[in-house]
Amino acid sequence: DTGVSQDPRHKITKRGQNVTFRCDPISEHNRLYWYRQTLGQGPEFLTYFQNEAQLEKSRLLSDRFSAERPKGSFSTLEIQRTEQGDSAMYLCASSLVRNSQINYGYTFGSGTRLTVV
Amino acid sequence: AQTVTQSQPEMSVQEAETVTLSCTYDTSESDYYLFWYKQPPSRQMILVIRQEAYKQQNATENRFSVNFQKAAKSFSLKISDSQLGDAAMYFCAYRSAGGGADGLTFGKGTHLIIQP
């Protein structure tokens, strides 16, 4: 297993365009998380999935943001009508939860850096 | 809502010396997890150490150890025998142990510089 993969590594887009990012978690991990990290800040939680179910969404996840994990494997994060304030690093992480046991380990990907011009 | 505060934007230490990074947090919960993550220039966040709030014993991982003071809501990271590879951003993070919520709350980070 090569860990958590994110694609693309970098994305430059014009304001108003739609963008989509992909995350491939560690194969046996059932939970997948999206975070946003702006320059000089720590990551901010956006949302997470257990298998294909989206269980929690942050208030940061505006209506222009949508995330899916259709088959409980990879996930996509789409931003519609991008704004300059969306420029950030988007991080994906995954973890394994068994029998409702609270997990405490997350494996992060290297992120997708979005620049909106 | 929980908050995590890292009051040291940058720290510098000589190679082979010991450095302590500070972290305080605010929560009304009694059961939670605390983490230190390292983010090198390559950007991937790497788990350094974790602590369960119900455990009184401080966690250790080789050269890394924490000083967990639950009453004071303090969770500092000590790095012993600092190495050049330790240079990175270090983030303190909080996770609720309650059911359903599984997002991490991060501090703003401390940039650790290792002087050769």
CSV table of N, CA and C in Angstrom, one decimal, chain B residues 3-78:
chain,number,residue,atom,x,y,z
B,3,THR,N,-10.9,24.6,21.2
B,3,THR,CA,-9.9,25.4,20.5
B,3,THR,C,-8.5,24.9,21.0
B,4,VAL,N,-7.6,25.0,20.1
B,4,VAL,CA,-6.2,24.6,20.4
B,4,VAL,C,-5.3,25.8,20.1
B,5,THR,N,-4.4,26.1,21.0
B,5,THR,CA,-3.5,27.3,20.9
B,5,THR,C,-2.1,26.8,21.0
B,6,GLN,N,-1.3,27.2,20.0
B,6,GLN,CA,0.1,27.1,20.0
B,6,GLN,C,0.7,28.5,20.1
B,7,SER,N,1.3,28.8,21.2
B,7,SER,CA,1.7,30.2,21.4
B,7,SER,C,3.1,30.5,20.8
B,8,GLN,N,3.8,29.5,20.3
B,8,GLN,CA,5.2,29.7,19.7
B,8,GLN,C,5.1,29.6,18.2
B,9,PRO,N,5.1,30.7,17.5
B,9,PRO,CA,5.1,30.5,16.0
B,9,PRO,C,6.3,29.9,15.5
B,10,GLU,N,7.5,30.1,16.2
B,10,GLU,CA,8.7,29.6,15.7
B,10,GLU,C,9.6,29.2,16.9
B,11,MET,N,10.4,28.1,16.8
B,11,MET,CA,11.3,27.8,17.8
B,11,MET,C,12.6,27.3,17.1
B,12,SER,N,13.7,27.6,17.7
B,12,SER,CA,15.0,27.2,17.2
B,12,SER,C,15.8,26.4,18.2
B,13,VAL,N,16.5,25.4,17.8
B,13,VAL,CA,17.3,24.6,18.8
B,13,VAL,C,18.5,24.1,18.1
B,14,GLN,N,19.6,23.9,18.8
B,14,GLN,CA,20.8,23.4,18.3
B,14,GLN,C,20.6,21.9,18.2
B,15,GLU,N,21.3,21.3,17.1
B,15,GLU,CA,21.3,19.9,16.9
B,15,GLU,C,21.8,19.2,18.2
B,16,ALA,N,21.1,18.1,18.5
B,16,ALA,CA,21.4,17.3,19.7
B,16,ALA,C,20.9,17.8,21.0
B,17,GLU,N,20.3,19.0,21.0
B,17,GLU,CA,19.8,19.6,22.2
B,17,GLU,C,18.3,19.2,22.3
B,18,THR,N,17.7,19.6,23.4
B,18,THR,CA,16.3,19.3,23.7
B,18,THR,C,15.4,20.6,23.5
B,19,VAL,N,14.3,20.4,23.0
B,19,VAL,CA,13.3,21.5,22.8
B,19,VAL,C,11.9,21.1,23.2
B,20,THR,N,11.2,22.1,23.7
B,20,THR,CA,9.8,21.8,24.1
B,20,THR,C,8.9,22.7,23.4
B,21,LEU,N,7.9,22.2,22.8
B,21,LEU,CA,6.8,22.9,22.1
B,21,LEU,C,5.6,22.9,22.9
B,22,SER,N,5.0,24.1,23.0
B,22,SER,CA,3.8,24.3,23.9
B,22,SER,C,2.5,24.2,23.2
B,23,CYS,N,1.5,23.7,23.9
B,23,CYS,CA,0.1,23.6,23.3
B,23,CYS,C,-0.8,23.6,24.5
B,24,THR,N,-1.8,24.5,24.4
B,24,THR,CA,-2.9,24.5,25.3
B,24,THR,C,-4.2,24.3,24.6
B,25,TYR,N,-5.2,23.9,25.2
B,25,TYR,CA,-6.5,23.6,24.5
B,25,TYR,C,-7.7,24.0,25.5
B,26,ASP,N,-8.8,24.2,24.9
B,26,ASP,CA,-10.0,24.5,25.7
B,26,ASP,C,-11.1,23.6,25.3
B,27,THR,N,-11.7,22.9,26.3
B,27,THR,CA,-12.8,22.0,26.1
B,27,THR,C,-13.6,21.8,27.3
B,28,SER,N,-14.8,21.4,27.2
B,28,SER,CA,-15.7,21.1,28.3
B,28,SER,C,-15.8,19.6,28.4
B,29,GLU,N,-15.2,18.9,27.5
B,29,GLU,CA,-15.3,17.4,27.5
B,29,GLU,C,-14.3,16.8,28.5
B,30,SER,N,-14.6,15.6,29.0
B,30,SER,CA,-13.7,14.9,29.9
B,30,SER,C,-12.9,13.8,29.2
B,31,ASP,N,-13.4,13.4,28.0
B,31,ASP,CA,-12.8,12.3,27.3
B,31,ASP,C,-12.4,12.8,25.9
B,32,TYR,N,-11.2,12.7,25.6
B,32,TYR,CA,-10.7,13.2,24.3
B,32,TYR,C,-9.3,12.6,24.0
B,33,TYR,N,-8.8,12.9,22.8
B,33,TYR,CA,-7.5,12.5,22.4
B,33,TYR,C,-6.7,13.8,22.0
B,34,LEU,N,-5.4,13.7,22.2
B,34,LEU,CA,-4.6,14.8,21.8
B,34,LEU,C,-3.4,14.2,20.9
B,35,PHE,N,-3.0,15.0,20.0
B,35,PHE,CA,-2.0,14.5,19.0
B,35,PHE,C,-1.0,15.6,18.8
B,36,TRP,N,0.2,15.2,18.4
B,36,TRP,CA,1.2,16.1,17.8
B,36,TRP,C,1.5,15.5,16.4
B,37,TYR,N,1.3,16.4,15.4
B,37,TYR,CA,1.7,16.0,14.0
B,37,TYR,C,2.8,16.9,13.5
B,38,LYS,N,3.6,16.3,12.6
B,38,LYS,CA,4.7,17.0,12.0
B,38,LYS,C,4.4,17.1,10.5
B,39,GLN,N,4.7,18.3,10.0
B,39,GLN,CA,4.5,18.6,8.6
B,39,GLN,C,5.8,19.1,8.0
B,40,PRO,N,6.6,18.2,7.4
B,40,PRO,CA,7.8,18.7,6.7
B,40,PRO,C,7.5,19.5,5.5
B,41,PRO,N,8.5,20.1,4.9
B,41,PRO,CA,8.3,20.8,3.6
B,41,PRO,C,7.6,20.0,2.5
B,42,SER,N,7.7,18.7,2.6
B,42,SER,CA,7.1,17.8,1.6
B,42,SER,C,5.6,17.9,1.7
B,43,ARG,N,5.1,18.4,2.8
B,43,ARG,CA,3.7,18.7,3.1
B,43,ARG,C,2.9,17.6,3.8
B,44,GLN,N,3.3,16.3,3.7
B,44,GLN,CA,2.5,15.3,4.3
B,44,GLN,C,2.6,15.3,5.8
B,45,MET,N,1.4,15.4,6.4
B,45,MET,CA,1.3,15.4,7.9
B,45,MET,C,1.6,14.0,8.4
B,46,ILE,N,2.5,13.9,9.4
B,46,ILE,CA,2.9,12.6,10.0
B,46,ILE,C,2.6,12.7,11.5
B,47,LEU,N,2.0,11.6,11.9
B,47,LEU,CA,1.7,11.5,13.4
B,47,LEU,C,3.0,11.3,14.1
B,48,VAL,N,3.2,12.1,15.1
B,48,VAL,CA,4.4,12.0,16.0
B,48,VAL,C,4.1,11.2,17.3
B,49,ILE,N,3.0,11.6,17.9
B,49,ILE,CA,2.6,11.0,19.2
B,49,ILE,C,1.2,11.3,19.5
B,50,ARG,N,0.5,10.5,20.3
B,50,ARG,CA,-0.8,10.7,20.7
B,50,ARG,C,-1.0,10.4,22.2
B,51,GLN,N,-2.1,11.0,22.7
B,51,GLN,CA,-2.3,10.8,24.2
B,51,GLN,C,-3.8,10.7,24.4
B,52,GLU,N,-4.2,9.7,25.1
B,52,GLU,CA,-5.7,9.6,25.5
B,52,GLU,C,-5.9,10.3,26.8
B,53,ALA,N,-6.9,11.1,26.9
B,53,ALA,CA,-7.1,12.0,28.1
B,53,ALA,C,-7.3,11.2,29.4
B,54,TYR,N,-7.8,9.9,29.2
B,54,TYR,CA,-8.1,9.2,30.4
B,54,TYR,C,-6.8,8.5,31.0
B,55,LYS,N,-5.8,8.6,30.2
B,55,LYS,CA,-4.5,8.0,30.7
B,55,LYS,C,-3.7,9.1,31.4
B,56,GLN,N,-3.2,8.8,32.6
B,56,GLN,CA,-2.4,9.7,33.4
B,56,GLN,C,-1.0,9.7,32.9
B,57,GLN,N,-0.6,8.5,32.4
B,57,GLN,CA,0.8,8.4,32.0
B,57,GLN,C,1.1,9.1,30.7
B,58,ASN,N,2.2,9.9,30.7
B,58,ASN,CA,2.5,10.6,29.5
B,58,ASN,C,3.0,9.7,28.4
B,59,ALA,N,2.6,9.9,27.2
B,59,ALA,CA,3.0,9.1,26.1
B,59,ALA,C,4.5,9.4,25.7
B,60,THR,N,5.2,8.4,25.3
B,60,THR,CA,6.5,8.6,24.7
B,60,THR,C,6.7,7.7,23.5
B,61,GLU,N,7.5,8.3,22.5
B,61,GLU,CA,7.8,7.6,21.3
B,61,GLU,C,9.2,7.9,21.0
B,62,ASN,N,10.1,7.0,21.4
B,62,ASN,CA,11.6,7.2,21.2
B,62,ASN,C,12.0,8.6,21.7
B,63,ARG,N,12.5,9.5,20.9
B,63,ARG,CA,13.0,10.8,21.3
B,63,ARG,C,11.9,11.8,21.6
B,64,PHE,N,10.6,11.4,21.4
B,64,PHE,CA,9.5,12.3,21.6
B,64,PHE,C,8.7,11.9,22.8
B,65,SER,N,8.4,12.9,23.6
B,65,SER,CA,7.5,12.7,24.8
B,65,SER,C,6.7,13.9,25.0
B,66,VAL,N,5.6,13.6,25.7
B,66,VAL,CA,4.7,14.7,26.0
B,66,VAL,C,4.6,14.9,27.5
B,67,ASN,N,4.2,16.2,27.9
B,67,ASN,CA,3.8,16.5,29.3
B,67,ASN,C,2.4,16.9,29.2
B,68,PHE,N,1.5,16.0,29.6
B,68,PHE,CA,0.1,16.1,29.6
B,68,PHE,C,-0.4,16.6,31.0
B,69,GLN,N,-0.9,17.7,31.1
B,69,GLN,CA,-1.5,18.3,32.3
B,69,GLN,C,-3.0,18.5,32.1
B,70,LYS,N,-3.8,17.6,32.4
B,70,LYS,CA,-5.2,17.6,32.1
B,70,LYS,C,-5.9,18.8,32.8
B,71,ALA,N,-5.6,19.0,34.0
B,71,ALA,CA,-6.3,20.1,34.8
B,71,ALA,C,-6.0,21.5,34.2
B,72,ALA,N,-4.7,21.6,33.8
B,72,ALA,CA,-4.3,22.8,33.2
B,72,ALA,C,-4.6,22.9,31.7
B,73,LYS,N,-5.1,21.8,31.1
B,73,LYS,CA,-5.4,21.7,29.7
B,73,LYS,C,-4.1,22.1,28.9
B,74,SER,N,-3.0,21.4,29.2
B,74,SER,CA,-1.8,21.7,28.6
B,74,SER,C,-1.2,20.4,28.0
B,75,PHE,N,-0.5,20.5,26.9
B,75,PHE,CA,-0.1,19.2,26.2
B,75,PHE,C,1.2,19.6,25.4
B,76,SER,N,2.3,19.6,26.1
B,76,SER,CA,3.6,20.1,25.4
B,76,SER,C,4.3,18.9,24.9
B,77,LEU,N,5.1,19.1,23.9
B,77,LEU,CA,5.9,18.1,23.2
B,77,LEU,C,7.4,18.4,23.5
B,78,LYS,N,8.1,17.4,23.9
B,78,LYS,CA,9.5,17.5,24.1
B,78,LYS,C,10.2,16.6,23.1
